[in-house]
Short mmCIF file of C-alpha atoms in Angstrom, two decimals:
data_model
loop_
_atom_site.label_atom_id
_atom_site.label_comp_id
_atom_site.label_asym_id
_atom_site.label_seq_id
_atom_site.Cartn_x
_atom_site.Cartn_y
_atom_site.Cartn_z
CA MET A 1 28.07 5.52 34.86
CA ALA A 2 25.87 6.26 37.83
CA TYR A 3 22.60 4.94 36.51
CA ALA A 4 21.77 2.85 39.54
CA ASN A 5 19.46 -0.13 39.42
CA ALA A 6 17.29 1.59 41.98
CA THR A 7 16.85 4.52 39.57
CA ARG A 8 16.02 2.15 36.73
CA GLU A 9 13.45 0.36 38.90
CA ARG A 10 11.87 3.62 40.02
CA LEU A 11 11.51 4.88 36.44
CA ARG A 12 10.11 1.55 35.27
CA GLY A 13 7.60 1.70 38.10
CA GLU A 14 6.50 5.14 36.99
CA ILE A 15 6.10 3.98 33.38
CA ALA A 16 4.04 1.00 34.61
CA ALA A 17 1.85 3.37 36.63
CA ILE A 18 1.26 5.50 33.51
CA ARG A 19 0.19 2.35 31.63
CA GLU A 20 -2.06 1.26 34.47
CA ALA A 21 -3.76 4.65 34.52
CA GLY A 22 -4.50 4.24 30.79
CA LEU A 23 -2.34 7.26 29.96
CA PHE A 24 0.43 5.57 28.02
CA LYS A 25 0.94 7.37 24.73
CA GLU A 26 1.97 5.27 21.75
CA GLU A 27 3.28 6.78 18.56
CA ARG A 28 1.85 5.63 15.26
CA PHE A 29 4.29 5.71 12.37
CA ILE A 30 3.04 7.57 9.32
CA HIS A 31 4.61 6.52 6.01
CA ALA A 32 3.38 9.50 4.00
CA PRO A 33 3.22 13.30 3.96
CA GLN A 34 0.54 14.78 6.24
CA GLY A 35 -2.83 14.91 4.51
CA ALA A 36 -6.45 13.77 4.38
CA GLU A 37 -5.31 10.26 3.46
CA ILE A 38 -2.19 8.84 5.07
CA ASP A 39 -0.48 5.45 5.42
CA VAL A 40 -0.07 4.35 9.02
CA GLU A 41 1.89 1.57 10.69
CA PHE A 42 0.18 0.65 13.93
CA PRO A 43 1.01 -1.09 16.10
CA ALA A 44 4.74 -0.92 15.39
CA GLY A 45 5.66 -3.62 12.91
CA ALA A 46 2.12 -4.07 11.57
CA ALA A 47 1.37 -3.74 7.88
CA VAL A 48 1.05 -0.16 6.73
CA GLN A 49 -2.62 0.75 6.36
CA PRO A 50 -4.22 3.59 4.36
CA VAL A 51 -6.54 5.66 6.55
CA ILE A 52 -8.50 8.89 6.43
CA ASN A 53 -6.97 11.28 8.91
CA LEU A 54 -9.46 12.99 11.21
CA CYS A 55 -7.09 13.95 14.02
CA ALA A 56 -4.51 16.36 12.59
CA ASN A 57 -4.33 20.11 13.20
CA ASN A 58 -3.88 20.49 9.45
CA TYR A 59 -6.95 22.74 9.37
CA LEU A 60 -6.24 24.48 6.07
CA GLY A 61 -4.64 21.47 4.42
CA LEU A 62 -1.43 23.40 3.85
CA SER A 63 0.99 20.93 5.45
CA SER A 64 1.78 19.39 2.08
CA HIS A 65 0.42 22.06 -0.27
CA PRO A 66 2.50 22.22 -3.49
CA GLU A 67 3.07 26.00 -3.30
CA VAL A 68 4.20 25.69 0.33
CA LEU A 69 6.56 22.84 -0.55
CA ALA A 70 7.99 24.86 -3.45
CA ALA A 71 8.55 27.86 -1.15
CA ALA A 72 10.27 25.59 1.38
CA HIS A 73 12.58 24.21 -1.31
CA ALA A 74 13.37 27.73 -2.53
CA GLY A 75 14.04 28.86 1.05
CA LEU A 76 16.39 25.96 1.57
CA ASP A 77 18.25 26.80 -1.64
CA ARG A 78 18.43 30.55 -1.01
CA ARG A 79 19.06 30.69 2.73
CA GLY A 80 20.36 27.29 3.75
CA TYR A 81 19.28 24.69 6.28
CA GLY A 82 20.23 25.88 9.76
CA MET A 83 21.21 29.15 11.41
CA SER A 84 23.53 27.64 14.02
CA SER A 85 22.74 30.57 16.26
CA VAL A 86 20.14 32.22 18.40
CA ARG A 87 18.39 35.18 16.83
CA PHE A 88 20.30 38.01 18.53
CA ILE A 89 23.81 36.73 17.79
CA CYS A 90 23.86 35.76 14.11
CA GLY A 91 20.57 33.92 13.63
CA THR A 92 18.31 36.56 12.10
CA GLN A 93 17.89 36.60 8.34
CA ASP A 94 15.93 39.08 6.26
CA LEU A 95 13.27 36.35 5.99
CA HIS A 96 12.68 36.26 9.74
CA ARG A 97 11.91 39.96 9.84
CA GLU A 98 9.79 39.64 6.70
CA LEU A 99 7.72 36.88 8.29
CA GLU A 100 7.30 38.85 11.52
CA ARG A 101 6.00 41.81 9.51
CA ALA A 102 3.66 39.58 7.49
CA LEU A 103 2.26 38.00 10.66
CA SER A 104 1.74 41.46 12.22
CA THR A 105 -0.20 42.61 9.20
CA PHE A 106 -2.24 39.40 9.10
CA LEU A 107 -3.11 39.48 12.79
CA GLY A 108 -3.70 43.25 12.83
CA VAL A 109 -1.06 44.11 15.45
CA GLU A 110 1.95 46.43 15.70
CA ASP A 111 4.73 43.89 15.96
CA THR A 112 5.57 40.18 16.17
CA LEU A 113 8.41 38.08 17.51
CA LEU A 114 9.01 34.53 16.29
CA PHE A 115 9.71 31.69 18.72
CA PRO A 116 10.69 28.09 18.00
CA SER A 117 7.13 27.08 18.96
CA CYS A 118 4.02 28.55 20.56
CA MET A 119 4.87 26.42 23.58
CA ASP A 120 8.05 28.51 23.81
CA ALA A 121 6.18 31.76 23.17
CA ASN A 122 3.83 31.02 26.06
CA ALA A 123 6.69 29.85 28.24
CA GLY A 124 8.52 33.14 27.69
CA VAL A 125 5.94 35.89 27.42
CA PHE A 126 4.62 36.12 30.98
CA GLU A 127 8.01 36.11 32.68
CA ALA A 128 9.26 38.76 30.28
CA LEU A 129 6.37 41.17 30.77
CA PHE A 130 4.86 40.72 34.23
CA ASP A 131 6.19 40.75 37.75
CA GLU A 132 5.19 40.61 41.41
CA PRO A 133 2.82 43.62 41.43
CA ASP A 134 0.78 42.16 38.52
CA VAL A 135 -1.90 39.48 38.38
CA LEU A 136 -2.62 36.96 35.62
CA ILE A 137 -6.26 35.84 35.64
CA ALA A 138 -6.62 32.73 33.47
CA ASP A 139 -9.53 30.69 32.18
CA ARG A 140 -9.24 27.34 33.95
CA LEU A 141 -8.99 25.45 30.65
CA VAL A 142 -6.10 27.35 29.05
CA HIS A 143 -3.45 25.36 27.21
CA ALA A 144 -0.78 23.56 29.26
CA SER A 145 1.95 25.83 27.86
CA ILE A 146 0.18 28.86 29.34
CA VAL A 147 0.06 27.16 32.72
CA ASP A 148 3.81 26.57 32.51
CA GLY A 149 4.46 30.14 31.33
CA MET A 150 2.42 31.60 34.17
CA ARG A 151 4.39 29.51 36.66
CA LEU A 152 7.62 31.03 35.37
CA SER A 153 6.39 34.57 36.00
CA LYS A 154 6.55 36.15 39.44
CA ALA A 155 3.12 37.72 38.86
CA MET A 156 0.27 36.56 41.05
CA ARG A 157 -1.82 33.82 39.46
CA ASP A 158 -5.58 33.57 39.64
CA THR A 159 -8.23 31.75 37.60
CA TYR A 160 -11.85 32.05 36.53
CA LYS A 161 -14.28 29.26 35.72
CA HIS A 162 -14.20 28.29 32.06
CA ALA A 163 -15.82 31.04 29.96
CA ASP A 164 -17.72 32.33 33.01
CA MET A 165 -17.86 36.10 32.57
CA GLY A 166 -19.54 36.68 35.94
CA HIS A 167 -16.69 34.93 37.69
CA LEU A 168 -14.09 36.80 35.63
CA GLU A 169 -15.72 40.11 36.54
CA GLN A 170 -15.62 39.18 40.21
CA LYS A 171 -11.90 38.40 39.96
CA LEU A 172 -11.17 41.63 38.09
CA ALA A 173 -12.95 43.60 40.81
CA GLU A 174 -10.99 41.74 43.51
CA HIS A 175 -7.65 42.63 41.92
CA GLN A 176 -8.08 46.37 41.39
CA ASP A 177 -5.12 47.00 43.72
CA ARG A 178 -2.71 45.24 41.37
CA ARG A 179 -0.44 47.23 39.03
CA THR A 180 -1.60 45.32 35.96
CA ARG A 181 -4.43 42.84 35.45
CA VAL A 182 -4.11 40.44 32.56
CA ILE A 183 -6.98 38.25 31.36
CA VAL A 184 -5.51 35.07 29.89
CA THR A 185 -7.48 32.80 27.55
CA ASP A 186 -7.28 30.50 24.56
CA GLY A 187 -9.14 31.75 21.48
CA VAL A 188 -10.48 28.29 20.61
CA PHE A 189 -10.24 25.65 23.33
CA SER A 190 -8.78 22.41 22.07
CA MET A 191 -10.88 20.04 24.14
CA ASP A 192 -14.40 21.12 23.20
CA GLY A 193 -13.63 23.35 20.23
CA ASP A 194 -15.56 26.20 21.85
CA ILE A 195 -14.67 29.82 21.15
CA ALA A 196 -13.81 32.26 23.94
CA PRO A 197 -16.31 35.15 24.28
CA LEU A 198 -13.64 37.71 23.40
CA ASP A 199 -16.19 40.47 22.83
CA GLU A 200 -17.34 40.16 26.44
CA ILE A 201 -13.79 39.71 27.70
CA VAL A 202 -12.67 42.91 25.97
CA ALA A 203 -15.66 44.80 27.40
CA LEU A 204 -14.72 43.63 30.91
CA ALA A 205 -11.08 44.49 30.29
CA GLU A 206 -12.07 48.02 29.35
CA ARG A 207 -14.34 48.37 32.37
CA TYR A 208 -11.75 47.04 34.84
CA ASP A 209 -8.59 48.38 33.20
CA ALA A 210 -7.11 45.01 32.28
CA MET A 211 -5.01 43.70 29.41
CA VAL A 212 -6.14 40.75 27.26
CA PHE A 213 -3.91 37.83 26.28
CA VAL A 214 -5.17 35.26 23.73
CA ASP A 215 -3.50 32.06 22.53
CA ASP A 216 -5.06 31.66 19.09
CA SER A 217 -3.23 28.52 18.03
CA HIS A 218 -6.44 26.64 17.18
CA ALA A 219 -7.85 29.65 15.30
CA SER A 220 -5.18 31.56 13.34
CA GLY A 221 -5.71 31.17 9.63
CA PHE A 222 -9.35 30.07 9.65
CA ILE A 223 -11.54 31.48 12.43
CA GLY A 224 -13.20 34.80 11.47
CA ALA A 225 -14.43 35.95 8.07
CA THR A 226 -10.91 36.27 6.67
CA GLY A 227 -9.22 33.80 9.01
CA ARG A 228 -7.47 36.37 11.21
CA GLY A 229 -8.58 34.51 14.30
CA THR A 230 -10.92 34.63 17.24
CA HIS A 231 -10.54 38.40 17.61
CA GLU A 232 -11.92 38.81 14.09
CA ALA A 233 -14.76 36.35 14.70
CA LYS A 234 -15.80 38.21 17.85
CA GLY A 235 -15.46 41.70 16.37
CA VAL A 236 -12.52 42.84 18.52
CA LEU A 237 -9.74 43.13 15.94
CA GLY A 238 -7.10 45.53 17.25
CA LYS A 239 -8.33 45.22 20.84
CA ILE A 240 -6.26 42.26 22.00
CA ASP A 241 -3.04 43.30 23.72
CA ILE A 242 -1.09 40.06 23.28
CA ILE A 243 -1.73 37.25 20.81
CA THR A 244 0.35 34.11 20.76
CA THR A 245 -0.10 31.62 17.98
CA THR A 246 1.55 28.77 16.13
CA LEU A 247 2.82 27.97 12.67
CA GLY A 248 2.41 24.31 13.65
CA LYS A 249 -1.28 23.93 12.95
CA ALA A 250 -3.26 25.69 10.19
CA LEU A 251 -0.36 27.89 9.10
CA GLY A 252 1.67 25.17 7.41
CA GLY A 253 1.87 22.75 10.32
CA ALA A 254 5.66 22.59 10.60
CA SER A 255 6.76 24.40 13.75
CA GLY A 256 7.34 27.87 15.11
CA GLY A 257 5.20 30.25 17.08
CA CYS A 258 5.02 33.93 17.90
CA VAL A 259 4.12 36.66 20.31
CA SER A 260 2.24 39.51 18.61
CA GLY A 261 0.87 42.76 19.93
CA HIS A 262 1.87 46.28 20.97
CA ALA A 263 5.41 47.21 19.90
CA GLU A 264 6.75 47.70 23.45
CA LEU A 265 5.46 44.34 24.64
CA VAL A 266 7.07 42.58 21.71
CA GLU A 267 10.32 44.49 22.14
CA LEU A 268 10.49 43.52 25.81
CA CYS A 269 10.01 39.87 24.82
CA ARG A 270 12.89 40.30 22.37
CA GLN A 271 15.03 41.60 25.22
CA ARG A 272 13.96 39.20 27.96
CA ALA A 273 12.04 36.10 26.87
CA ARG A 274 14.35 33.22 27.63
CA PRO A 275 13.03 30.70 25.05
CA TYR A 276 13.74 33.37 22.40
CA LEU A 277 17.14 34.30 23.83
CA PHE A 278 18.38 30.77 24.35
CA SER A 279 16.87 28.76 21.46
CA ASN A 280 18.04 28.58 17.89
CA SER A 281 16.22 30.61 15.25
CA VAL A 282 13.32 29.08 13.36
CA PRO A 283 15.04 27.41 10.35
CA PRO A 284 14.98 29.36 7.05
CA VAL A 285 13.12 26.56 5.27
CA ILE A 286 10.18 26.94 7.68
CA VAL A 287 10.28 30.73 7.56
CA ALA A 288 10.21 30.74 3.77
CA ALA A 289 7.32 28.29 3.67
CA ALA A 290 5.40 30.21 6.36
CA LEU A 291 5.73 33.39 4.30
CA LYS A 292 4.05 31.56 1.43
CA VAL A 293 1.34 30.33 3.80
CA ILE A 294 0.58 33.88 4.96
CA GLU A 295 0.46 34.99 1.33
CA LEU A 296 -1.97 32.16 0.49
CA VAL A 297 -4.33 32.80 3.40
CA SER A 298 -4.23 36.56 2.77
CA ARG A 299 -4.95 36.15 -0.94
CA THR A 300 -8.17 34.15 -0.65
CA THR A 301 -10.56 32.76 1.94
CA GLU A 302 -11.22 29.72 -0.25
CA ARG A 303 -9.56 27.24 2.10
CA ARG A 304 -11.06 28.55 5.34
CA ASP A 305 -14.46 28.65 3.62
CA LYS A 306 -14.05 25.04 2.57
CA LEU A 307 -12.99 24.09 6.09
CA GLU A 308 -16.06 25.82 7.49
CA GLU A 309 -18.26 23.99 5.01
CA ASN A 310 -16.56 20.66 5.82
CA ALA A 311 -17.10 21.21 9.56
CA ARG A 312 -20.76 22.05 9.00
CA TYR A 313 -21.23 19.02 6.73
CA TRP A 314 -19.46 16.67 9.18
CA ARG A 315 -21.52 17.95 12.13
CA ARG A 316 -24.70 17.40 10.12
CA LEU A 317 -23.70 13.83 9.13
CA LEU A 318 -22.85 12.89 12.70
CA THR A 319 -26.00 14.46 14.13
CA GLU A 320 -28.24 12.77 11.55
CA ALA A 321 -26.50 9.48 12.33
CA GLY A 322 -27.47 9.85 15.99
CA PHE A 323 -24.15 10.78 17.56
CA ASP A 324 -23.99 13.16 20.47
CA LEU A 325 -21.75 16.18 19.71
CA LYS A 326 -20.39 19.11 21.63
CA ALA A 327 -22.11 22.12 20.12
CA GLY A 328 -19.86 24.61 18.36
CA GLU A 329 -18.72 26.16 15.11
CA SER A 330 -15.04 25.31 15.02
CA PRO A 331 -13.50 22.45 13.02
CA ILE A 332 -12.87 20.61 16.30
CA VAL A 333 -15.87 18.28 16.54
CA PRO A 334 -15.92 16.10 19.68
CA VAL A 335 -18.11 12.99 19.40
CA MET A 336 -19.26 12.38 22.98
CA LEU A 337 -19.20 8.79 24.21
CA TYR A 338 -18.85 9.55 27.95
CA ASN A 339 -17.63 6.02 28.77
CA ALA A 340 -13.82 5.66 28.60
CA LYS A 341 -13.83 2.04 27.45
CA ILE A 342 -16.32 2.73 24.67
CA ALA A 343 -14.27 5.72 23.48
CA GLN A 344 -11.11 3.59 23.31
CA GLU A 345 -12.88 0.69 21.60
CA MET A 346 -14.58 2.93 19.10
CA ALA A 347 -11.28 4.61 18.14
CA ARG A 348 -9.63 1.19 17.74
CA GLU A 349 -12.44 -0.19 15.59
CA LEU A 350 -12.61 2.93 13.48
CA PHE A 351 -8.90 2.57 12.79
CA ALA A 352 -9.52 -0.98 11.61
CA GLU A 353 -12.18 0.51 9.30
CA GLY A 354 -9.63 2.97 7.89
CA ILE A 355 -10.53 6.04 9.94
CA TYR A 356 -7.80 7.56 12.11
CA VAL A 357 -9.24 9.19 15.23
CA VAL A 358 -8.19 9.23 18.87
CA GLY A 359 -10.30 8.52 21.94
CA PHE A 360 -9.75 10.74 24.98
CA PHE A 361 -10.87 9.98 28.51
CA PHE A 362 -10.18 10.97 32.14
CA PRO A 363 -7.88 12.55 33.24
CA VAL A 364 -7.13 14.04 29.80
CA VAL A 365 -10.77 15.15 29.70
CA PRO A 366 -13.09 15.43 32.75
CA LYS A 367 -14.45 12.23 34.29
CA GLY A 368 -17.50 10.91 32.40
CA GLN A 369 -16.70 13.09 29.38
CA ALA A 370 -14.85 10.53 27.24
CA ARG A 371 -14.96 11.33 23.58
CA ILE A 372 -13.46 10.97 20.16
CA ARG A 373 -12.11 14.32 19.02
CA THR A 374 -12.46 14.71 15.27
CA GLN A 375 -10.73 17.56 13.47
CA LEU A 376 -11.63 18.73 10.02
CA SER A 377 -9.34 19.96 7.30
CA ALA A 378 -9.75 21.86 4.06
CA ALA A 379 -7.87 18.89 2.58
CA HIS A 380 -10.91 16.69 3.22
CA GLU A 381 -13.25 16.16 0.32
CA LYS A 382 -16.92 15.22 0.76
CA HIS A 383 -16.12 11.61 -0.16
CA HIS A 384 -13.68 11.37 2.77
CA LEU A 385 -16.38 12.48 5.18
CA ASP A 386 -18.99 10.23 3.56
CA ARG A 387 -16.68 7.26 4.02
CA ALA A 388 -15.89 8.29 7.57
CA ILE A 389 -19.56 8.52 8.52
CA GLU A 390 -20.19 5.05 7.10
CA ALA A 391 -17.48 3.72 9.41
CA PHE A 392 -18.84 5.69 12.39
CA VAL A 393 -22.32 4.24 11.77
CA LYS A 394 -20.98 0.69 11.38
CA VAL A 395 -18.84 0.83 14.52
CA GLY A 396 -21.45 2.82 16.44
CA ASP A 397 -24.02 0.11 15.72
CA ARG A 398 -21.60 -2.65 16.66
CA LEU A 399 -20.95 -0.97 20.01
CA GLY A 400 -24.61 -0.03 20.44
CA VAL A 401 -24.02 3.67 21.06
CA ARG A 402 -25.79 5.29 18.13
CA GLY A 403 -28.71 7.45 19.17
CA LEU A 404 -27.64 7.41 22.80
CA GLY A 405 -27.04 10.46 24.95
CA ARG A 406 -25.14 10.72 28.21
CA GLU A 407 -27.88 9.30 30.42
CA GLU A 408 -28.53 6.27 28.20
CA ILE A 409 -24.82 5.52 27.87
CA ALA A 410 -24.40 5.86 31.63
CA ALA A 411 -27.33 3.52 32.25
CA ARG A 412 -26.20 0.92 29.70
CA PHE A 413 -22.40 0.99 30.07
CA GLY A 414 -21.67 3.04 33.19
CA LEU A 415 -19.36 6.06 33.31
CA MET B 1 47.01 14.84 59.92
CA SER B 2 43.40 15.49 60.72
CA THR B 3 41.38 18.60 60.06
CA THR B 4 38.59 19.93 62.11
CA THR B 5 35.92 21.95 60.38
CA VAL B 6 34.23 24.49 62.53
CA GLU B 7 30.72 25.27 61.26
CA PRO B 8 29.95 28.98 61.62
CA ALA B 9 27.05 29.80 63.87
CA PRO B 10 23.78 30.30 61.86
CA ALA B 11 23.84 34.04 62.42
CA ALA B 12 27.38 34.28 61.15
CA ALA B 13 26.51 32.19 58.10
CA THR B 14 23.55 34.45 57.38
CA GLU B 15 25.65 37.57 57.68
CA ARG B 16 28.32 36.09 55.44
CA LEU B 17 25.79 35.24 52.72
CA VAL B 18 24.13 38.64 52.90
CA ARG B 19 27.49 40.37 52.69
CA GLU B 20 28.51 38.24 49.75
CA LEU B 21 25.35 39.14 47.85
CA GLN B 22 25.70 42.83 48.75
CA GLU B 23 29.22 42.79 47.41
CA ARG B 24 27.73 41.56 44.13
CA GLY B 25 25.44 44.58 44.05
CA TRP B 26 22.22 43.11 45.49
CA GLU B 27 20.05 44.77 48.07
CA VAL B 28 19.07 41.85 50.26
CA SER B 29 16.09 41.34 52.52
CA SER B 30 14.44 38.23 53.89
CA ARG B 31 11.09 37.52 55.51
CA LEU B 32 9.09 34.60 56.80
CA ARG B 33 6.38 33.17 54.54
CA TRP B 34 3.74 30.51 54.97
CA VAL B 35 4.04 27.52 52.67
CA ALA B 36 1.00 25.40 51.79
CA VAL B 37 1.65 21.99 50.25
CA ALA B 38 -0.74 19.53 48.59
CA ARG B 39 0.25 15.97 47.79
CA ARG B 40 -1.63 13.28 45.88
CA GLY B 41 0.36 10.18 45.02
CA VAL B 42 3.45 11.38 43.17
CA GLU B 43 1.96 14.80 42.50
CA VAL B 44 3.09 17.70 44.65
CA GLU B 45 2.07 21.34 44.47
CA GLU B 46 3.04 24.14 46.79
CA ALA B 47 2.45 27.84 47.18
CA ASP B 48 3.53 30.51 49.61
CA GLY B 49 1.91 33.58 51.05
CA ALA B 50 2.28 36.27 53.70
CA THR B 51 -0.47 34.56 55.69
CA CYS B 52 -1.58 30.96 55.94
CA LEU B 53 -4.81 31.87 54.15
CA GLU B 54 -2.96 33.59 51.30
CA ALA B 55 -0.72 30.53 50.86
CA LEU B 56 -3.76 28.24 50.76
CA VAL B 57 -5.61 30.50 48.30
CA ARG B 58 -2.58 30.49 45.99
CA LEU B 59 -2.28 26.73 46.37
CA ALA B 60 -5.93 26.28 45.43
CA GLU B 61 -5.52 28.48 42.33
CA ALA B 62 -2.38 26.63 41.26
CA LEU B 63 -4.21 23.32 41.59
CA ARG B 64 -7.22 24.60 39.66
CA LEU B 65 -4.91 25.33 36.73
CA GLU B 66 -3.01 22.06 37.04
CA GLU B 67 -6.09 19.90 37.42
CA GLY B 68 -7.93 21.22 34.40
CA ALA B 69 -8.32 18.55 31.73
CA ARG B 70 -6.24 19.41 28.68
CA LEU B 71 -5.61 18.28 25.14
CA PRO B 72 -2.78 19.44 22.86
#
């Protein structure tokens, strides 16, 4: 074994540095299915505590929905547990193709290719489709997986300031000599919950002959009147060239992702995208359950309507209670505390009060922008949110932050 | 018995590598590029370009993407 002491010491030093920077991530053990109310062991070895979950991506509350569970069981019985193969050797079942067709119909595109995750979809799509003569122009706050995917492509990389259409236009004009220009954005940004101005982006793309790529992971299933995503909400259905999204959030919450769009683009991903070519197929149990999820969200907008109502209600409760929020319409509702220590303390005290939220601070969010990110679910009932606001008020009073904006918090606690 | 290894001259090594790649069907060319490097603690980022300015511009763009605050 060549695991030298020097290596061990170096790695321990790096772990210590992560702790010192306040970036150490600790897992909390959940002793229940995912849902609005869960049982959590934290710290490890502590008594299991029932809490209201306000930090899952379980937007539509389908992670443990009985019909989804039944479909998963049936899928397991009918098609087995694992495929023991990548897709193109002997890992494609009828269900995989069925799900790809269902996702294409739901998203309003020509074709879809499943990946083990949206992380993998984003890691594979750029390298498969774009090369040296092309340029990828990304919003500076795109998801980390897009950053990695862009790095893997030989295309030139450029950026525009977050949601700044003037800056994007300038970049598009600068790159008119490139073979292909691709505007790259998230549909809903996970940090602030803000929605990309896709209507304006599409207009610029048409004016400057560019393609549009959208990662709609925090939108598919619930943003837009029928939950198709950001392109529906912004009135540009059918005008997005490439959509990547996940089955790991609203659409059942298990795992799996996809690249969707024009048939040729998808086919080229099937031929070239390395995460697709070299990873096992999405397991049949997940595919079967995801098919049920697509059926459920296509059948009725009841759950996305309830989520929208929950988000509106929660925003109103927090605002009336004197908390400072990031404006927006999505079910990602950041409660701004600005001061890192306050954000950490508030999250800890809320947990003790039975509310599971996470505090985020620099460098995960910009300096002086510490916050608690709350995420709503259609699984939440009004009584969950009423109980949560009571805890927020209690802890907010104890920490003396209720009714304070950025300037007051900066003056009283520093940033 | 001792062996003496004679290192080929750089030019010969270059020619050998090019020939080897050509024999595998590649058309080979090489050119000089500028490399711009940024370091901050354990973080390192680098980018190349045909000119020093191009390398620095690419480096700046790469860092803008890397430095952006992000949540899953």
